[in-house]
CSV table of C-alpha atoms in Angstrom, one decimal:
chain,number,residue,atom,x,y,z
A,18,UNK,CA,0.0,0.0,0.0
A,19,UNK,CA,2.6,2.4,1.1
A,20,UNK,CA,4.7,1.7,-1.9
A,21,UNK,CA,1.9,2.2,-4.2
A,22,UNK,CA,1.0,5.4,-2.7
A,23,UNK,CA,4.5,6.4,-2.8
A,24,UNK,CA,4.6,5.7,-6.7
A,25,UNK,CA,1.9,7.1,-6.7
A,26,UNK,CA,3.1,10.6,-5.0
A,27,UNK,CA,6.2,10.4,-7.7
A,28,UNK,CA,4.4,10.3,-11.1
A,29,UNK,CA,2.5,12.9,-9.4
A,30,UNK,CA,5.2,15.3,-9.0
A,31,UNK,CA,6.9,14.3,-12.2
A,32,UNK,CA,3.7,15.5,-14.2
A,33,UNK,CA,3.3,18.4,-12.2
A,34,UNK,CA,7.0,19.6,-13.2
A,35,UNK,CA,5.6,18.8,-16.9
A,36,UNK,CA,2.5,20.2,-17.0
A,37,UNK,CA,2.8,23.6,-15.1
A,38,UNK,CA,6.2,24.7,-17.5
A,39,UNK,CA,3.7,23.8,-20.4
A,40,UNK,CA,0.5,25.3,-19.1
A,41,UNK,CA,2.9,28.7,-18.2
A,42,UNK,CA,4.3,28.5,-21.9
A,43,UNK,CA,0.7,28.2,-23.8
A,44,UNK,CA,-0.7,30.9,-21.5
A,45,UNK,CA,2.4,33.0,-22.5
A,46,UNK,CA,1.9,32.8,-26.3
A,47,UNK,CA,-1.8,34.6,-25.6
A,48,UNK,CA,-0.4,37.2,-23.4
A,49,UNK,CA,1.7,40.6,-23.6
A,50,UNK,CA,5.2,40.7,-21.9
A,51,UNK,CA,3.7,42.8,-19.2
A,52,UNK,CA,1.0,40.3,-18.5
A,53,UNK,CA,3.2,37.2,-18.2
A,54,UNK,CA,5.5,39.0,-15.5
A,55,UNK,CA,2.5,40.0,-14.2
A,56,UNK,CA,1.0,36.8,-13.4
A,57,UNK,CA,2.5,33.8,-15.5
A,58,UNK,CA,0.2,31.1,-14.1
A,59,UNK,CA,-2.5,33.1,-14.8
A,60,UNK,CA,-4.7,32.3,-18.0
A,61,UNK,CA,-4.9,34.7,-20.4
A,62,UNK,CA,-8.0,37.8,-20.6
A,63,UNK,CA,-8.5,36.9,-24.1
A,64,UNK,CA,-7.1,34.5,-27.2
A,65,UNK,CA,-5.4,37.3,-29.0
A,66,UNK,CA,-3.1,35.5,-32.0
A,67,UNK,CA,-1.2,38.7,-32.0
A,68,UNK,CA,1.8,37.1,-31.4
A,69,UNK,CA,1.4,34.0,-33.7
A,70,UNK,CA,1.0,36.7,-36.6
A,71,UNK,CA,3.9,38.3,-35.1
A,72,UNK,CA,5.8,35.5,-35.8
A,73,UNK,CA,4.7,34.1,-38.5
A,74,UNK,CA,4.8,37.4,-40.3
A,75,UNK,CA,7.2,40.1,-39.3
A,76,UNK,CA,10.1,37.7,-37.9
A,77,UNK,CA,9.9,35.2,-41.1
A,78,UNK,CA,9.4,32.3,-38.5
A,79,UNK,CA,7.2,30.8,-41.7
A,80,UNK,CA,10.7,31.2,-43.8
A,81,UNK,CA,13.0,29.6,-41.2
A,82,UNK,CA,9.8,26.9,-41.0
A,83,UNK,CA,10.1,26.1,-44.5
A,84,UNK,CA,14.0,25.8,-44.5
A,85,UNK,CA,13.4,23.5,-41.6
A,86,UNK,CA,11.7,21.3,-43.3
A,87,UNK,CA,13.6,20.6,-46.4
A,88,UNK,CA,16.7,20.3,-44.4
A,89,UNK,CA,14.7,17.6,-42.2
A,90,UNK,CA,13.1,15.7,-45.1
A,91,UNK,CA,16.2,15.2,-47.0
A,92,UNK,CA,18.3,14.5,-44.2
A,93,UNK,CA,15.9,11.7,-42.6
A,94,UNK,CA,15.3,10.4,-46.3
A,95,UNK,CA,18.7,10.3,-47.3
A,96,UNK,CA,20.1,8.7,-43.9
A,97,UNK,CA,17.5,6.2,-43.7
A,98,UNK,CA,18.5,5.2,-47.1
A,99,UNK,CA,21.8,4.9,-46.6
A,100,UNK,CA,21.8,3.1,-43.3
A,101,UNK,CA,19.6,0.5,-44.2
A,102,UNK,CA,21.9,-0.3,-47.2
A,103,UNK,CA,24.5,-0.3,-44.2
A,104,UNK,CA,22.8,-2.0,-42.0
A,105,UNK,CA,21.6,-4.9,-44.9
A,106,UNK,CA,25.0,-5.2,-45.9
A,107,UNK,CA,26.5,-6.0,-42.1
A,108,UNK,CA,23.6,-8.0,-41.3
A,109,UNK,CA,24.9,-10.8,-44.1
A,110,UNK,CA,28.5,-10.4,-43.4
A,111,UNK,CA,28.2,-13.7,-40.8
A,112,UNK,CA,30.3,-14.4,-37.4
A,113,UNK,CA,32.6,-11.9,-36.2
A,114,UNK,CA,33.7,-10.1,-39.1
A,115,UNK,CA,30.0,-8.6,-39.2
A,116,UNK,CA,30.4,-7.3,-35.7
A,117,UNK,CA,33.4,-6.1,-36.4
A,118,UNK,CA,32.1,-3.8,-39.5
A,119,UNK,CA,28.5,-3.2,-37.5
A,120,UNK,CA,31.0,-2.1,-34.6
A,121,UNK,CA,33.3,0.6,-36.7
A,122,UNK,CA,30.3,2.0,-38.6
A,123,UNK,CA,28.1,2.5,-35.0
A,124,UNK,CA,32.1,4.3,-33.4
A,125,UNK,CA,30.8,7.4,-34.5
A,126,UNK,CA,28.0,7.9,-31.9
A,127,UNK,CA,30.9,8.1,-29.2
A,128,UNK,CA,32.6,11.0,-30.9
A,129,UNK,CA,31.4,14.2,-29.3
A,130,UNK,CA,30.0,16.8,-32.3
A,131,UNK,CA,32.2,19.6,-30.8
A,132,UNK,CA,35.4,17.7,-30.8
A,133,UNK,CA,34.8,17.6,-35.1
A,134,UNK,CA,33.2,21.5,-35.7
A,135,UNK,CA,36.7,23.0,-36.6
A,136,UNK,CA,37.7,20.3,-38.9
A,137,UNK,CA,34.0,20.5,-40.2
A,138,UNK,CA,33.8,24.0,-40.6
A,139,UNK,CA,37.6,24.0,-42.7
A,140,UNK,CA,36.3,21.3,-44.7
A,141,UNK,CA,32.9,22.8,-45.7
A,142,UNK,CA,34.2,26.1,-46.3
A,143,UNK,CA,36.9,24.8,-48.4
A,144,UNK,CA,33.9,22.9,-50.5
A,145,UNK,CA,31.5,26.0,-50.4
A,146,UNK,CA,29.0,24.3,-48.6
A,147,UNK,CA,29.1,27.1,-46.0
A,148,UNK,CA,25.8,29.1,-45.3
A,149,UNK,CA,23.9,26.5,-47.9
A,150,UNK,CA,21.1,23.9,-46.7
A,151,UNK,CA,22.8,20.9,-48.7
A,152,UNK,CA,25.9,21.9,-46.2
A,153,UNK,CA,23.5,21.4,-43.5
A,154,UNK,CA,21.7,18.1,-45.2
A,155,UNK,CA,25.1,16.2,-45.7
A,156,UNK,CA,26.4,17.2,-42.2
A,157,UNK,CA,22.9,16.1,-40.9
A,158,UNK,CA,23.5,12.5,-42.6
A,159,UNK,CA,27.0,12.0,-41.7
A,160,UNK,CA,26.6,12.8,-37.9
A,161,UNK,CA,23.4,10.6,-37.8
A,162,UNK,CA,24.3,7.8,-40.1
A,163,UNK,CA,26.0,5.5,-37.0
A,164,UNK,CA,22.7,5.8,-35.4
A,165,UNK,CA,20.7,4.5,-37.9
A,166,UNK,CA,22.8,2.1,-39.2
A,167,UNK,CA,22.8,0.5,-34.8
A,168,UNK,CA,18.9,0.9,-35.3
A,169,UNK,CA,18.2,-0.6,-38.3
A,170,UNK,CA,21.4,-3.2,-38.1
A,171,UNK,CA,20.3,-4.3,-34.8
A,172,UNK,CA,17.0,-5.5,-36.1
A,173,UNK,CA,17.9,-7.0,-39.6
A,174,UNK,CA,20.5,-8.9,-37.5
A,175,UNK,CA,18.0,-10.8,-35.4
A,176,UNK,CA,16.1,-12.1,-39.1
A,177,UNK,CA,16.9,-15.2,-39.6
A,178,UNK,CA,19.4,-16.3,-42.7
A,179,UNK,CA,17.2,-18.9,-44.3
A,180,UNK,CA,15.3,-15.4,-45.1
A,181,UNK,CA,18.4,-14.9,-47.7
A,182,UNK,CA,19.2,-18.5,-48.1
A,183,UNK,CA,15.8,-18.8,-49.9
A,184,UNK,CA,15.8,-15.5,-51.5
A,185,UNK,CA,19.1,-16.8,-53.3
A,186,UNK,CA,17.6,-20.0,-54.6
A,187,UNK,CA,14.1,-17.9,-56.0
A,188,UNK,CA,16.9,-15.8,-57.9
A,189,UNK,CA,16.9,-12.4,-56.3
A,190,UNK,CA,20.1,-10.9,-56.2
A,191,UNK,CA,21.2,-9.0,-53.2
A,192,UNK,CA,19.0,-5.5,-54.1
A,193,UNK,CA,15.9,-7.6,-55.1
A,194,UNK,CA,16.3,-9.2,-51.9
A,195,UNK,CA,16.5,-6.0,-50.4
A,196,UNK,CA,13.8,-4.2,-51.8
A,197,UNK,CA,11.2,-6.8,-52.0
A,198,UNK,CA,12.3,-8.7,-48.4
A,199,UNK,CA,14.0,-6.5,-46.1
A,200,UNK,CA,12.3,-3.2,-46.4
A,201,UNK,CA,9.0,-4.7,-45.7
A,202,UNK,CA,9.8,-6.4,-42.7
A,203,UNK,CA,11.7,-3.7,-41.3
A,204,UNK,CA,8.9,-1.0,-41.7
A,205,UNK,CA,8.4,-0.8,-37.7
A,206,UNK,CA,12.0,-0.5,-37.6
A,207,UNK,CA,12.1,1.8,-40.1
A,208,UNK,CA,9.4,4.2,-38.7
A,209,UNK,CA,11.1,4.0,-35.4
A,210,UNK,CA,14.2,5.6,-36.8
A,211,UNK,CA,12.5,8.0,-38.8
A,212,UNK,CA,10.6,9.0,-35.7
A,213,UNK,CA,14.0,9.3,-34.0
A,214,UNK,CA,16.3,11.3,-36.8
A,215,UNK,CA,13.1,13.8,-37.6
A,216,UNK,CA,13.9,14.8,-34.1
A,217,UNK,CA,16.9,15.0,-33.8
A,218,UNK,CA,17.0,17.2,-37.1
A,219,UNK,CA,14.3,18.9,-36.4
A,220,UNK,CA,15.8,20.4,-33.2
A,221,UNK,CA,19.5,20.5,-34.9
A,222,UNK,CA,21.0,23.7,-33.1
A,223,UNK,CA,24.8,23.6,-33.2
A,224,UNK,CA,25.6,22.9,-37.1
A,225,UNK,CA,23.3,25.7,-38.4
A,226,UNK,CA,24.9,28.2,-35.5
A,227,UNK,CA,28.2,27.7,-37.2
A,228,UNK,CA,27.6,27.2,-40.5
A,229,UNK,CA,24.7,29.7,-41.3
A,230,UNK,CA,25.2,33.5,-41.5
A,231,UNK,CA,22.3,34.6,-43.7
A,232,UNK,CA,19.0,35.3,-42.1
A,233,UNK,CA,16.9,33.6,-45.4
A,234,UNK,CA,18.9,30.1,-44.8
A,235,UNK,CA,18.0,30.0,-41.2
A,236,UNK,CA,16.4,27.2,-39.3
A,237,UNK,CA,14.1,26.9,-36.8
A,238,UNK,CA,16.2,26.6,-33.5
A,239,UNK,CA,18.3,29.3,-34.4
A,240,UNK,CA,15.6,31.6,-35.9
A,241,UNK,CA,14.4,31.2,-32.6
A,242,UNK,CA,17.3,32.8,-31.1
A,243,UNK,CA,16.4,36.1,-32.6
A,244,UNK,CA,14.1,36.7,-29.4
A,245,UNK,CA,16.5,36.6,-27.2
A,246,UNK,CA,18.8,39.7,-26.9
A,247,UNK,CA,21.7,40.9,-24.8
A,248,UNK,CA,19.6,42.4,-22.3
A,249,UNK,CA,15.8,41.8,-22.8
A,250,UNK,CA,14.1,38.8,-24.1
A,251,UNK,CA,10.9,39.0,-26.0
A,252,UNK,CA,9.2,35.5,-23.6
A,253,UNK,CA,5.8,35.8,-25.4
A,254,UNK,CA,6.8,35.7,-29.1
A,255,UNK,CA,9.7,33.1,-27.6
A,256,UNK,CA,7.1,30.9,-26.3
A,257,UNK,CA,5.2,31.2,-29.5
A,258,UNK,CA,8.2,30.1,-31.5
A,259,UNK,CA,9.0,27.2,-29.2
A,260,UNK,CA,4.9,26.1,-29.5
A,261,UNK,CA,5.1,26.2,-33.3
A,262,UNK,CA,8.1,24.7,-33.6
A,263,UNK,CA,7.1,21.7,-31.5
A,264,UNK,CA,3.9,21.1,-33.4
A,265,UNK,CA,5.3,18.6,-36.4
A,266,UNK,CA,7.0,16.8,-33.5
A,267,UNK,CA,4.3,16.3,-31.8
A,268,UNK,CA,1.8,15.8,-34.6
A,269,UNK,CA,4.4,13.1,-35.7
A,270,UNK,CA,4.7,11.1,-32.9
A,271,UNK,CA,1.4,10.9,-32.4
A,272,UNK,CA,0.2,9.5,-35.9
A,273,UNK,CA,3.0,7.3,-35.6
A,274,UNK,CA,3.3,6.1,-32.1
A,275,UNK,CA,2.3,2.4,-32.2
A,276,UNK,CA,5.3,1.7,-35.0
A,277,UNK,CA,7.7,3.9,-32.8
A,278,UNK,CA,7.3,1.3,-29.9
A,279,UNK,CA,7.4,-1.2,-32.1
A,280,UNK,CA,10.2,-0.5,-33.9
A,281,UNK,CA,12.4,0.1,-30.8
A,282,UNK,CA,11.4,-3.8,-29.4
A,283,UNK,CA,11.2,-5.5,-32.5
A,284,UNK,CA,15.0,-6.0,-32.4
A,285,UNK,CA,14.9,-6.9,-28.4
A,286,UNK,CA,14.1,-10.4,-28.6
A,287,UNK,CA,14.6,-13.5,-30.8
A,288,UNK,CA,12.0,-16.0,-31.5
């Protein structure tokens, strides 16, 4: 009883830390800066979108939006792509010299991203791909590739070879096989990543803050900065910002919840 109760009292407290930063931000977006200092718990006198035209309009939030989602739909496309052709490839390399490529191609996710921006920064700006979105698209993909390819190759690892063994003797080759075989059992998988990179894109901070310098090739996250100053900060257009840039991710785990969690456990157990 007492350790229900006291479960109980925790997931209690956990929501109220979620709920009352939330509640305090949607109020915001309705409200004036002098009104939210005023009473920030408060809700608002009345649902004026003055600041979602604000920002939509007059800071080009619907600009950075845009750029936003190009960079995030050819970047999840792209390394989705390409580590599931990694991933198939490892998965029927067999005994340890598979580990041993699954393990080089996953190193990457220990490398801290600020121990690579100077090199990075050199590289792109000696290719030209400075202040461009494919500079942002291809650094996108090569940062989140060994994540994919530890996704994806952890659960086309656990299929079982007589999968290819009787692809072989039907006469598909190895990208038949992988069309037609592997990409359509690995759809949970598959979503689950997807669900994974779009957010990890989508909220992609650092790379755009050093290699963006024009105000029409901004993101999201760093368009977002533009309310913040040296010595005032603008909370109710901020918070309006922050709401609209949350919505796809929200929207998008939603619609596809059910194939996220089954995509992160399809790999977690054999037979």
């Amino acid at each position: 009883m007492l350790a229900t109760l006291g479960r109980r009292a925790i997931l209690a407290s956990y929501a109220i830390l979620i709920v009352v930063p939330l509640t305090v931000i949607l109020f915001g977006t309705f409200k004036t800066t002098g009104a939210l200092f005023d009473n920030p718990f408060a809700p608002p006198t009345s649902l004026s979108t003055q600041n979602y035209r604000t920002v939509l309009t007059e800071q080009n939030l619907s600009g950075a939006f845009v750029n936003s989602a190009v960079v995030t739909a050819a970047s999840v496309t792209l390394t989705l792509f390409l580590g599931s052709l990694a991933a198939y490839g490892v998965a029927r390399i067999p005994g340890w010299r598979g580990w041993l490529i699954f393990g080089f191609l996953v190193l990457g996710m220990s490398v801290p991203a600020q121990a690579n921006m100077i090199p990075q920064y050199v590289l792109f700006g000696r290719l030209g791909l400075l202040d461009s979105l494919l500079g942002l698209i291809l650094i996108n993909v090569v940062v989140t590739l060994p994540v994919a390819v530890f996704i994806l190759g952890g659960f086309m690892r656990t299929l079982p070879s007589t999968l290819y063994e009787a692809s072989s003797i039907d006469g598909s080759g190895p990208w038949r096989t992988y069309r037609s075989i592997i990409m359509p059992l690995s759809l949970p998988s598959l979503a689950a990543t997807a669900i994974f990179l779009f957010v990890m894109h989508w909220n992609e901070l650092l790379y755009p803050l050093l290699f963006i310098q024009s105000a029409e090739k901004r993101t999201l996250p760093l368009a977002l900065l533009s309310f913040q100053g040296e010595f005032q900060t603008d909370y109710p257009l901020l918070f309006t910002g922050v709401v609209l840039a949350s919505l796809p991710v929200v929207v998008g785990y939603v619609l596809l919840q059910r194939y996220f969690v089954a995509g992160m456990t399809s790999g977690a157990v054999k037979g």
